[in-house]
Short mmCIF file of C-alpha atoms and ligand atoms in Angstrom, two decimals:
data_model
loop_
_atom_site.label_atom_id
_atom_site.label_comp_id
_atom_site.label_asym_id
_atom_site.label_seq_id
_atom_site.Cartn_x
_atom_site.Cartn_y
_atom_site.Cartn_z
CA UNK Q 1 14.72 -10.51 17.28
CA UNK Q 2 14.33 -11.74 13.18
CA UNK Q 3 10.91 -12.11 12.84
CA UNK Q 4 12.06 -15.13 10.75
CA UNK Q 5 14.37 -16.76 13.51
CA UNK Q 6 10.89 -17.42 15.57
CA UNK Q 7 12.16 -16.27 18.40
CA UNK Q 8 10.51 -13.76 21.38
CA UNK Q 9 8.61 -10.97 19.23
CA UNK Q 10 8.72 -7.95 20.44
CA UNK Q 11 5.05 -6.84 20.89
CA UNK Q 12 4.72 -2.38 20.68
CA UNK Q 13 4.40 -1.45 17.03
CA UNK Q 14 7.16 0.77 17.05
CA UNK Q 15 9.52 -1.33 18.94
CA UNK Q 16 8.75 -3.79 16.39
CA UNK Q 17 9.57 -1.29 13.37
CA UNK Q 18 13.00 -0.29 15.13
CA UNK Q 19 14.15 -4.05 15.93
CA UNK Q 20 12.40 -6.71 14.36
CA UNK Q 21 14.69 -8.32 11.53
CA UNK Q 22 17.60 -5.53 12.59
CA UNK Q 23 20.14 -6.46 14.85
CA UNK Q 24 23.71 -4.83 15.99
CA UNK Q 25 26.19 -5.62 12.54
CA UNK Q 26 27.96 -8.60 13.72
CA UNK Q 27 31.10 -7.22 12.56
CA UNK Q 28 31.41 -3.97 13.28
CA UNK Q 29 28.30 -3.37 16.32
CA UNK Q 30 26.99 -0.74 13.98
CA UNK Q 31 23.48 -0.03 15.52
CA UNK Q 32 21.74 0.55 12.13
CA UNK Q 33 21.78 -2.43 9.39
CA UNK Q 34 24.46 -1.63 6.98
CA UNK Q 35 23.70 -1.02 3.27
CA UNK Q 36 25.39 -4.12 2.04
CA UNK Q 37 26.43 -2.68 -1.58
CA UNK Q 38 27.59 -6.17 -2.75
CA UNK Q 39 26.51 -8.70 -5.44
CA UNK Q 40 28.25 -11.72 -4.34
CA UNK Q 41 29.72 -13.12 -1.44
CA UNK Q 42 33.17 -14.95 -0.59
CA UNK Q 43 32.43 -18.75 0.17
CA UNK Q 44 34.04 -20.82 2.86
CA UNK Q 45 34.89 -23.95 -0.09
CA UNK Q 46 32.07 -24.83 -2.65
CA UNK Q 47 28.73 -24.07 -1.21
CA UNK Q 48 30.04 -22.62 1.80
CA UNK Q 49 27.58 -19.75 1.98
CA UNK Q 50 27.57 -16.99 5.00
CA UNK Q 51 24.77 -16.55 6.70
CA UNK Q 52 22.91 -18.67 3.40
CA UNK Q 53 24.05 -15.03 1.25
CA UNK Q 54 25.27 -16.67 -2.15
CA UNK Q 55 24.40 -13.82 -4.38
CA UNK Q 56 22.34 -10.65 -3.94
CA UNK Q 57 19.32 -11.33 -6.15
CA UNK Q 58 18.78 -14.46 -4.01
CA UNK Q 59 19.40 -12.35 -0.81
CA UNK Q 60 21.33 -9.43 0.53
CA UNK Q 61 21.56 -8.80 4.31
CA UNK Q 62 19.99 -5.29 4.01
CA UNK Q 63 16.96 -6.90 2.11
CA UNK Q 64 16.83 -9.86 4.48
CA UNK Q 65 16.32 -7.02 7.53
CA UNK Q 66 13.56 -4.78 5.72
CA UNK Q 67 11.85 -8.15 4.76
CA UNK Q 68 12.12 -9.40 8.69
CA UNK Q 69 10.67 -5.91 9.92
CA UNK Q 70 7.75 -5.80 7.54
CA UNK Q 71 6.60 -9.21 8.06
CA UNK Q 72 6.64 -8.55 11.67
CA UNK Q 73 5.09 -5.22 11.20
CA UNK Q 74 1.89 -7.02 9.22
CA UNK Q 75 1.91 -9.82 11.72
CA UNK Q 76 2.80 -12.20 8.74
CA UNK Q 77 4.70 -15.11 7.93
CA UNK Q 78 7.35 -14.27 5.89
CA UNK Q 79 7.82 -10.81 4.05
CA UNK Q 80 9.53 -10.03 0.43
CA UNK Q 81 10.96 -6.83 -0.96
CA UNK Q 82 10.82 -5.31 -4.26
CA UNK Q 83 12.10 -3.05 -6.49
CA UNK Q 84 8.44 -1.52 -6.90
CA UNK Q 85 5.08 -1.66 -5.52
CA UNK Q 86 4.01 -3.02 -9.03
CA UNK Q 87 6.76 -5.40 -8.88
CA UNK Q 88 5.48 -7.15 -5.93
CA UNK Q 89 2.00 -7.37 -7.09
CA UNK Q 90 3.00 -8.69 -10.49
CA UNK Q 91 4.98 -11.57 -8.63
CA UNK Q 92 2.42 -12.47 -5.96
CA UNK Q 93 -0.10 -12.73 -9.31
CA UNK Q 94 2.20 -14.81 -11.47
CA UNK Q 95 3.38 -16.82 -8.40
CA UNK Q 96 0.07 -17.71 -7.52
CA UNK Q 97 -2.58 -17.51 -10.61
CA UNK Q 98 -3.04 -20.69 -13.58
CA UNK Q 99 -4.40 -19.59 -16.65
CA UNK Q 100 -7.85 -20.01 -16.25
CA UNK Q 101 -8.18 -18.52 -13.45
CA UNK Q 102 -10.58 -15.79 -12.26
CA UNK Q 103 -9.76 -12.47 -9.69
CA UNK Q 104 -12.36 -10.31 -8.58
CA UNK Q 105 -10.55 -6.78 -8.98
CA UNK Q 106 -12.08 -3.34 -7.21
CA UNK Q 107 -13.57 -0.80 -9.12
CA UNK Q 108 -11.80 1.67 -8.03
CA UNK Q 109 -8.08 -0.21 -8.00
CA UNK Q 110 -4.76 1.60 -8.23
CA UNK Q 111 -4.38 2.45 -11.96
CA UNK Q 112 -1.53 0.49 -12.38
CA UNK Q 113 -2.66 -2.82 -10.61
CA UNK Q 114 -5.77 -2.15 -12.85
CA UNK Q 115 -2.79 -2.65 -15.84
CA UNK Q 116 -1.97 -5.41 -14.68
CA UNK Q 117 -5.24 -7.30 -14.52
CA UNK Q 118 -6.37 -5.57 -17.81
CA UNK Q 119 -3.40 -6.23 -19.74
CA UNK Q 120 -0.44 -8.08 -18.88
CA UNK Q 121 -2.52 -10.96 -16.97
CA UNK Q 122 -5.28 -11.14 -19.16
CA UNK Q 123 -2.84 -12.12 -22.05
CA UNK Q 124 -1.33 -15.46 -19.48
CA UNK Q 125 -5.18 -16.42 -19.67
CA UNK Q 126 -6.21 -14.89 -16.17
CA UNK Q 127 -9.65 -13.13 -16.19
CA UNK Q 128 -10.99 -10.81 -13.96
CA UNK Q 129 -14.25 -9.49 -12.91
CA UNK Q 130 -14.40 -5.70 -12.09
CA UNK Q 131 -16.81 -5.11 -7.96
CA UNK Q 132 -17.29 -2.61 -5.79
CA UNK Q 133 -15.26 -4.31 -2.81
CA UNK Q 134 -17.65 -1.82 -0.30
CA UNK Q 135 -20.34 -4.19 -1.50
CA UNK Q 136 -20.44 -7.44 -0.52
CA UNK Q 137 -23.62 -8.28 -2.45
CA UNK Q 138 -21.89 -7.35 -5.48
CA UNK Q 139 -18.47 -9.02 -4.74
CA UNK Q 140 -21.17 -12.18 -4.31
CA UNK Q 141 -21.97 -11.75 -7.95
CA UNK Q 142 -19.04 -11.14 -9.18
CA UNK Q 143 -17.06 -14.80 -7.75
CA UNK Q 144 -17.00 -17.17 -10.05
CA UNK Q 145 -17.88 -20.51 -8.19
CA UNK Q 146 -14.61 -23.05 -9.03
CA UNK Q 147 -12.94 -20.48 -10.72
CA UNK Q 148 -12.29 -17.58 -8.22
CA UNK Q 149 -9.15 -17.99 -7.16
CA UNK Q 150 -8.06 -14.29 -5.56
CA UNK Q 151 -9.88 -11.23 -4.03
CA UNK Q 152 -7.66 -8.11 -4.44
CA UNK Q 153 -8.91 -5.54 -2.07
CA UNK Q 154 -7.78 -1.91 -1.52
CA UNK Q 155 -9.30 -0.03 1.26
CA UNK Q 156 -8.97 2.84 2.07
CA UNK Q 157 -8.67 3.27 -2.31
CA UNK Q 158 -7.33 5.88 -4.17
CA UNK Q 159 -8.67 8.72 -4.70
CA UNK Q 160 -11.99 8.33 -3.27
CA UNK Q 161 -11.26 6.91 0.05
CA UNK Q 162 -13.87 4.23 -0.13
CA UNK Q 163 -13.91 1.69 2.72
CA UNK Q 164 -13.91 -2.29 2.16
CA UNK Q 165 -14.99 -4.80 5.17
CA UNK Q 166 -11.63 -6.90 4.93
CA UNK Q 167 -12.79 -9.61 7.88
CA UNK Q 168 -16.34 -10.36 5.86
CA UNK Q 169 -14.16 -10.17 2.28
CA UNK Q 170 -11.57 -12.66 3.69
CA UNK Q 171 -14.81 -14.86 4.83
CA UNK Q 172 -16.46 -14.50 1.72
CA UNK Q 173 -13.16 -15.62 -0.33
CA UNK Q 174 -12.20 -18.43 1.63
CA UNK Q 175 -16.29 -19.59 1.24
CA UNK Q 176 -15.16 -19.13 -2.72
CA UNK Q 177 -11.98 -21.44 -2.05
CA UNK Q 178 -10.14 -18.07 -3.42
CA UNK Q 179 -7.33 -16.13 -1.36
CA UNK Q 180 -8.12 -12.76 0.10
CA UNK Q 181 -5.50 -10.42 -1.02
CA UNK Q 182 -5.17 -6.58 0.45
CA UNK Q 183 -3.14 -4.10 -0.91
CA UNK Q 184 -2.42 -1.86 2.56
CA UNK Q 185 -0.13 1.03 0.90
CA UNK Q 186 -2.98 3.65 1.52
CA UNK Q 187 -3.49 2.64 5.55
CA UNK Q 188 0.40 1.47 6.12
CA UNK Q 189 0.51 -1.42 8.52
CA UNK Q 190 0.27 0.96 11.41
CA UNK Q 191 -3.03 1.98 10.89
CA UNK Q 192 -4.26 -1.28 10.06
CA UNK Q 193 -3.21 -5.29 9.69
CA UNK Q 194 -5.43 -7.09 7.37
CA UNK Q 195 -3.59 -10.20 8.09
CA UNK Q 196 -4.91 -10.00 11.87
CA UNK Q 197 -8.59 -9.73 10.26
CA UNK Q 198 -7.96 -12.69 7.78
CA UNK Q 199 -6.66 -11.89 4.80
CA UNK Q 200 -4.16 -14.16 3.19
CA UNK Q 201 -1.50 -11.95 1.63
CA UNK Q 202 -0.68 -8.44 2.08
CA UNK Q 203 0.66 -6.01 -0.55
CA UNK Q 204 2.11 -2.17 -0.62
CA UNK Q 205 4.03 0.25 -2.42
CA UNK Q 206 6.46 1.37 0.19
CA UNK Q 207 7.43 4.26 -2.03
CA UNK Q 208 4.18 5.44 0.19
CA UNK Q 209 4.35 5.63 3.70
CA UNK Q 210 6.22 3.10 4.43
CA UNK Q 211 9.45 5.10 3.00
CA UNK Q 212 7.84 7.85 3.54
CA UNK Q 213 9.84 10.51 2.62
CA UNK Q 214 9.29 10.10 -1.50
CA UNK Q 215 13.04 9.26 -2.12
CA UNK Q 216 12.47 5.71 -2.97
CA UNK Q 217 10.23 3.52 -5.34
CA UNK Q 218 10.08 -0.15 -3.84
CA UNK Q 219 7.71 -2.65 -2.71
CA UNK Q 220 6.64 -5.12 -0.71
CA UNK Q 221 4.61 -8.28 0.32
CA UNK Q 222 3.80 -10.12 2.84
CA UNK Q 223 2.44 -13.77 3.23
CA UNK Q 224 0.39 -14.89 6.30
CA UNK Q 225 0.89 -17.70 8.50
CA UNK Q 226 -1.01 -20.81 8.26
CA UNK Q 227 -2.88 -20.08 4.59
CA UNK Q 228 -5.72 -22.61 4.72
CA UNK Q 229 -7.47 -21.65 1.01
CA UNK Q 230 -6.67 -25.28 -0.79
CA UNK Q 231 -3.68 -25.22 -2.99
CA UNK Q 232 -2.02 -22.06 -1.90
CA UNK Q 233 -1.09 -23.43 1.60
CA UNK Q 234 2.61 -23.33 0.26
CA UNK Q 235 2.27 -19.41 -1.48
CA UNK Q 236 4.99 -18.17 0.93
CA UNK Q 237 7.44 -20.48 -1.12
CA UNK Q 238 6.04 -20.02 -4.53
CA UNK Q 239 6.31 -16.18 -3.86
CA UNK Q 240 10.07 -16.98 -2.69
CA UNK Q 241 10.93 -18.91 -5.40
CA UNK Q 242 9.19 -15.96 -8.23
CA UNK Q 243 10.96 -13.37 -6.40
CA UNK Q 244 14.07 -14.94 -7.32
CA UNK Q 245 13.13 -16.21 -10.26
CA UNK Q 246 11.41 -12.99 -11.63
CA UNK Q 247 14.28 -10.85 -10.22
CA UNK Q 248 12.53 -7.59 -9.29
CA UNK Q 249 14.06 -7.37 -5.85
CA UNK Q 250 14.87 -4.30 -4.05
CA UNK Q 251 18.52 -3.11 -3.86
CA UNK Q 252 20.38 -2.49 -0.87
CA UNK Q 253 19.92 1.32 -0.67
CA UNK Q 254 16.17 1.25 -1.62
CA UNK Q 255 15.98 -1.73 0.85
CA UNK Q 256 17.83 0.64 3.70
CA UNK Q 257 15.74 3.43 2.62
CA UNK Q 258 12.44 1.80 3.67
CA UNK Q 259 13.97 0.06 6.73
CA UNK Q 260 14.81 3.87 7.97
CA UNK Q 261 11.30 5.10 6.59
CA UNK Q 262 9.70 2.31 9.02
CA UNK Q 263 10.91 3.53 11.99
CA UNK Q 264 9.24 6.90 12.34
CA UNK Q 265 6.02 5.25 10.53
CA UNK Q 266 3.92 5.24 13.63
CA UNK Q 267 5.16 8.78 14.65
CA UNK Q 268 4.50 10.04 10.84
CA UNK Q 269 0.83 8.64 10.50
CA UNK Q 270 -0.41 9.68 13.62
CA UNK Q 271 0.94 13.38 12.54
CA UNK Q 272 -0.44 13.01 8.99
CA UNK Q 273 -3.90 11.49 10.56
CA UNK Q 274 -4.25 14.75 12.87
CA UNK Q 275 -3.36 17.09 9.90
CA UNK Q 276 -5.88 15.75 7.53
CA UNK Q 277 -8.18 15.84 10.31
CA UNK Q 278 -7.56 19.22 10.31
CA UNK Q 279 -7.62 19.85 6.96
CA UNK Q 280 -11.18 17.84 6.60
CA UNK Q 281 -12.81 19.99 9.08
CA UNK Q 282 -11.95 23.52 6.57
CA UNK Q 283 -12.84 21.49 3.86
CA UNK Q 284 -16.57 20.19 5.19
CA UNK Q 285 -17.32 23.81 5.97
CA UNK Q 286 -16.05 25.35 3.42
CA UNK Q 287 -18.61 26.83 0.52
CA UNK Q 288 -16.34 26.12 -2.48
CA UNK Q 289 -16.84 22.42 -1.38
CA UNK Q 290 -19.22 20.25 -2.55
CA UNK Q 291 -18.25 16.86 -1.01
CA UNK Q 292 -15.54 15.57 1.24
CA UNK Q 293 -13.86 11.89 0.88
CA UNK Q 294 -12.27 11.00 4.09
CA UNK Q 295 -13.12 7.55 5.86
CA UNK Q 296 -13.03 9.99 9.13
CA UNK Q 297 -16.21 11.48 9.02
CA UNK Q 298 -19.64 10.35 10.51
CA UNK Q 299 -21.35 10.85 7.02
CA UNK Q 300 -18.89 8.38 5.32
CA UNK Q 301 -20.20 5.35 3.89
CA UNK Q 302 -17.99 2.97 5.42
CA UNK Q 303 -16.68 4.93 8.43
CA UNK Q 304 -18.15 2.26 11.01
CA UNK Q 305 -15.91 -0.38 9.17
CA UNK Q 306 -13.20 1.95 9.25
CA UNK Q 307 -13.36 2.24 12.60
CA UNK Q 308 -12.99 -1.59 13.41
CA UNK Q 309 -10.18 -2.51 11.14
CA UNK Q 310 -8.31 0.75 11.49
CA UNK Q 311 -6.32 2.92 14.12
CA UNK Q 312 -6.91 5.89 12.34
CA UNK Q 313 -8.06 7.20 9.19
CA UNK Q 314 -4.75 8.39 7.53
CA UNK Q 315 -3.82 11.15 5.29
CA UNK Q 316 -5.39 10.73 2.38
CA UNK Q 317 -8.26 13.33 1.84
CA UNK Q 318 -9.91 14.03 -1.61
CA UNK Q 319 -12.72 16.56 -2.67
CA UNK Q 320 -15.11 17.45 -4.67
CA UNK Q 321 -15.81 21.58 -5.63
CA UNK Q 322 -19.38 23.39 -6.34
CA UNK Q 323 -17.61 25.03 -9.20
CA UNK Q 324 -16.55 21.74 -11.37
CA UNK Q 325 -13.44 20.36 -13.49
CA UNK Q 326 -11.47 23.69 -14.50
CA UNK Q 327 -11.80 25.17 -11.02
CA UNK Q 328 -10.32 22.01 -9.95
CA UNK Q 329 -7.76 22.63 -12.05
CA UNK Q 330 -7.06 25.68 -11.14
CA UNK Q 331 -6.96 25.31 -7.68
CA UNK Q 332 -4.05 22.11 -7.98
CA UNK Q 333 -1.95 25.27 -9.45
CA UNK Q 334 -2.45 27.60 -6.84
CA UNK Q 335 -1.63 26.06 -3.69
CA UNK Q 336 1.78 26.92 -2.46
CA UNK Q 337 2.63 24.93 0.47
CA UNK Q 338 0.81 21.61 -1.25
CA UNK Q 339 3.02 20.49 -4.20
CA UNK Q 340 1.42 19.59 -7.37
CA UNK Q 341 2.48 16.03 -7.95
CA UNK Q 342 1.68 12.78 -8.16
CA UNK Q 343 2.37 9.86 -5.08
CA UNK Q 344 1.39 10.35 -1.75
CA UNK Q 345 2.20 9.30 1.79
CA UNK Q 346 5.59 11.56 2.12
CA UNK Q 347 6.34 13.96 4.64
CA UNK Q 348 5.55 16.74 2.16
CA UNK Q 349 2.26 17.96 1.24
CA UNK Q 350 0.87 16.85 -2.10
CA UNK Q 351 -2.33 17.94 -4.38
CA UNK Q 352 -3.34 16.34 -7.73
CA UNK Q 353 -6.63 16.20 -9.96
CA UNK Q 354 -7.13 12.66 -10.57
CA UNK Q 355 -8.70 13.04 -13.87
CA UNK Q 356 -5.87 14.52 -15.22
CA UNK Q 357 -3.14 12.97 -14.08
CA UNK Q 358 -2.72 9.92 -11.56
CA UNK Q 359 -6.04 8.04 -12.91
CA UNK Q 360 -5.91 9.90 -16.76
CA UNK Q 361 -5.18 6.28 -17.65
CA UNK Q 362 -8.45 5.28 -16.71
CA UNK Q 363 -10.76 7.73 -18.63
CA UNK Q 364 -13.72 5.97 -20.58
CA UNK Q 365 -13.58 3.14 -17.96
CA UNK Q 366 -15.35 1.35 -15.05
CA UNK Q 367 -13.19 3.29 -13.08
CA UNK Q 368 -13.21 6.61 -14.25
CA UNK Q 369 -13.12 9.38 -11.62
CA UNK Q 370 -14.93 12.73 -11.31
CA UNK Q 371 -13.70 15.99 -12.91
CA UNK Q 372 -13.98 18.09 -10.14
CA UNK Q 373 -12.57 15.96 -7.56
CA UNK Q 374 -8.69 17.11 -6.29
CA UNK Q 375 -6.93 14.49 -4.13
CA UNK Q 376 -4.72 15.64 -1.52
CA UNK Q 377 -2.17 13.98 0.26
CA UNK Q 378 -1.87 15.67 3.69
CA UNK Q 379 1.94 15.84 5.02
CA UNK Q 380 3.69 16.55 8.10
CA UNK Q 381 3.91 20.21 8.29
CA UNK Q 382 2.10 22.62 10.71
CA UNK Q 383 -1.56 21.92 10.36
CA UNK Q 384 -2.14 25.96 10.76
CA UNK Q 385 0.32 26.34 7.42
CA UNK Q 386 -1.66 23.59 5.73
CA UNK Q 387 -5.04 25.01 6.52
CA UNK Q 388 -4.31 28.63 5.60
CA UNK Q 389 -2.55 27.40 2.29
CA UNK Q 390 -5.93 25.71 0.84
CA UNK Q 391 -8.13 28.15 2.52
CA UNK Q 392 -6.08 31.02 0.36
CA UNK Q 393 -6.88 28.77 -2.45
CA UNK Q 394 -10.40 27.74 -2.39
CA UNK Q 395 -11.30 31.12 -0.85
CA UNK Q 396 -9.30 32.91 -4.01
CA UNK Q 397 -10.88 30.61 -7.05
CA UNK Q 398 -13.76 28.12 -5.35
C1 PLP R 401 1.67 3.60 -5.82
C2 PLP R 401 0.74 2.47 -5.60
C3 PLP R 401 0.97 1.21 -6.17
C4 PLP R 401 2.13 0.94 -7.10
O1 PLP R 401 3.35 1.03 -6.47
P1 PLP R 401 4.72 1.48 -7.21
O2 PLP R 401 5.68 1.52 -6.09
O3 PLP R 401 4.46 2.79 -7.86
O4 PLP R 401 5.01 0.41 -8.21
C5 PLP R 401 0.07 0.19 -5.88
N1 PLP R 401 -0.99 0.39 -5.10
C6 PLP R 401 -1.26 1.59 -4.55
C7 PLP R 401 -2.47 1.74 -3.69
C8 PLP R 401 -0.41 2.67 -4.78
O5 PLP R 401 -0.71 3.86 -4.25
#
């Protein structure tokens, strides 16, 4: 059933996330793949390796099932696991990027991916070009004919919940000669499979919803089949060969971690998509509110594309109040059952103010955020208990 083996793939989404790379320990039967909590392995004479397991930063058995499910989860060649979301990204960029090369980068990318572009890569000689990715006209302007090498695409992004057209990006890119690269942590690959709608490579942070129950940091990416964008055809390999090279692989109990995480995942986001559904509709009639972010809605820009490349529209909700920055605030402090923190996509409620904390980073930039804008991320609980909580809230201080 290993994704990797080729064999018969199993077709249902979840029967796919409680199979695919996962099969009975050979040992033992054990129905659930062990946490293999080992460094190296005993060889049968020189070179005699188990299985191919020489040594645990090359591959571990728990990491070689996690990688087998998500790759079959994304509908992708070959999947890696790391020991962060950042991790991955930073290897997929290094693995794959010359100096001299150009990346069109969102305007509203994760904070830390942002880091990456603006700092560490720009010092190896890699430049980047800051676009609206909802824009294709822009993202136009922004490719650098011979030198564009890589879109990086978000969508939904964080924390405004803006939508990007991943089939006409991935056209657009491969026009460019560049690779179409989607980071998917906000959607999960239940809700959506940009491989399936042409994009090249797909990231996440699987300390999201892929884990899913904010115990874990790791990450992961996965490489599509049959990558056509000249020069890259063998990026599967070079990713391989950085993983191991760069070292920043998951560990066995972060790897189990997700693997269990992934098996609820469909089960999870359809409960977090009807909750923030939920929570949307006190929100848009609420008078304390002055806009509503959620790719769900009619009135959103890009709901139409959302509605093509995804399943649902997730969990993520954000929101903007009448009363401005240091009502915000206040209101992040005075919910009860949503926890002021940053992350998202566990089974727990979460609120933040962007400003302030996850995007503070980002003040005085392109991709500043608005003052008075709170981001939630809408957990598992009893949409009644969620509802009254930020009703008590908003009614109390909006
Ligand atoms: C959290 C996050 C990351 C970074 O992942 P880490 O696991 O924190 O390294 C990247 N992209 C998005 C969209 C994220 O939310």
């Amino acid at each position: 059933m290993s994704e990797q083996s080729g064999s018969v793939e199993p077709t249902g989404f979840s029967t796919r996330a409680i199979h695919a790379g996962q099969e009975p320990d050979a040992a033992t039967g054990a129905v659930i793949t062990p946490i293999y909590q080992v460094s190296t392995y005993k060889q049968d004479g020189i070179g005699g390796f188990r299985g191919g397991y020489e040594y645990s930063r090359s591959a571990n058995p728990t990491r070689t099932a996690l990688e087998g499910c998500i790759a079959a989860l994304e509908g992708g060649d070959r999947g890696f696991a790391f020991s962060s979301g950042l991790a991955g990204q930073d290897t997929v960029l290094r693995a794959l990027l010359r100096p001299g090369d150009h990346v069109v980068v969102p305007s509203d990318a994760y904070g830390g991916t942002y880091r990456l572009f603006n700092t560490v890569l720009t010092s190896w000689g890699v430049e980047h070009t800051i676009a609206p990715m909802g824009d294709l006209d822009a993202v136009r302007t922004a490719v650098r004919p011979g030198r564009t090498r890589m879109l990086w695409v978000e969508t939904p992004t964080n924390p405004l919940l803006g939508i990007a057209d991943i089939a006409a990006l991935a056209v657009l890119a491969h026009d460019a000669g560049a690779l179409l690269v989607v980071d998917n942590t906000f959607a999960s690959p239940y809700l959506q499979q940009p491989l399936s709608v042409g994009a090249d490579i797909v990231t996440h942070s699987t300390t999201k919803y892929c884990g899913g129950h904010s115990d874990v940091v790791g990450g992961a990416v996965v490489v599509g089949r049959d990558i056509v964008v000249p020069g890259f055809e063998d990026a599967a390999d070079r990713v391989a060969f950085h993983q191991n090279s760069m070292g920043a692989v998951a560990g066995p109990f972060d790897s189990w971690l997700v693997l269990r995480g992934l098996k609820t995942l469909a089960l999870r986001m359809e409960k977090h998509s009807d909750n923030a559904e939920r929570v949307v509709e006190l929100l848009a009639s609420h008078p304390a509110v002055s806009a509503v972010h959620y790719p769900g809605l009619e009135t959103h820009p890009g709901h139409e594309v959302a509605r093509r490349q995804m399943k649902r529209f997730g969990g993520m909700v954000s929101f903007q109040l009448k009363a401005g920055e240091d009502v915000a605030v206040k209101v992040c402090g005075e919910t009860e059952l949503f926890t002021l923190g940053e992350s998202l996509g566990g089974v727990e409620s979460l609120i933040e103010h962007p400003a302030r904390m996850t995007h503070a980073s980002v003040a005085g930039t392109e991709l500043e955020v608005p003052g008075d804008l709170i981001r939630l991320s809408v957990g598992i609980e009893d949409a009644d208990d969620l509802v009254a909580d930020l009703k008590q809230a908003l009614d109390r201080l909006g």
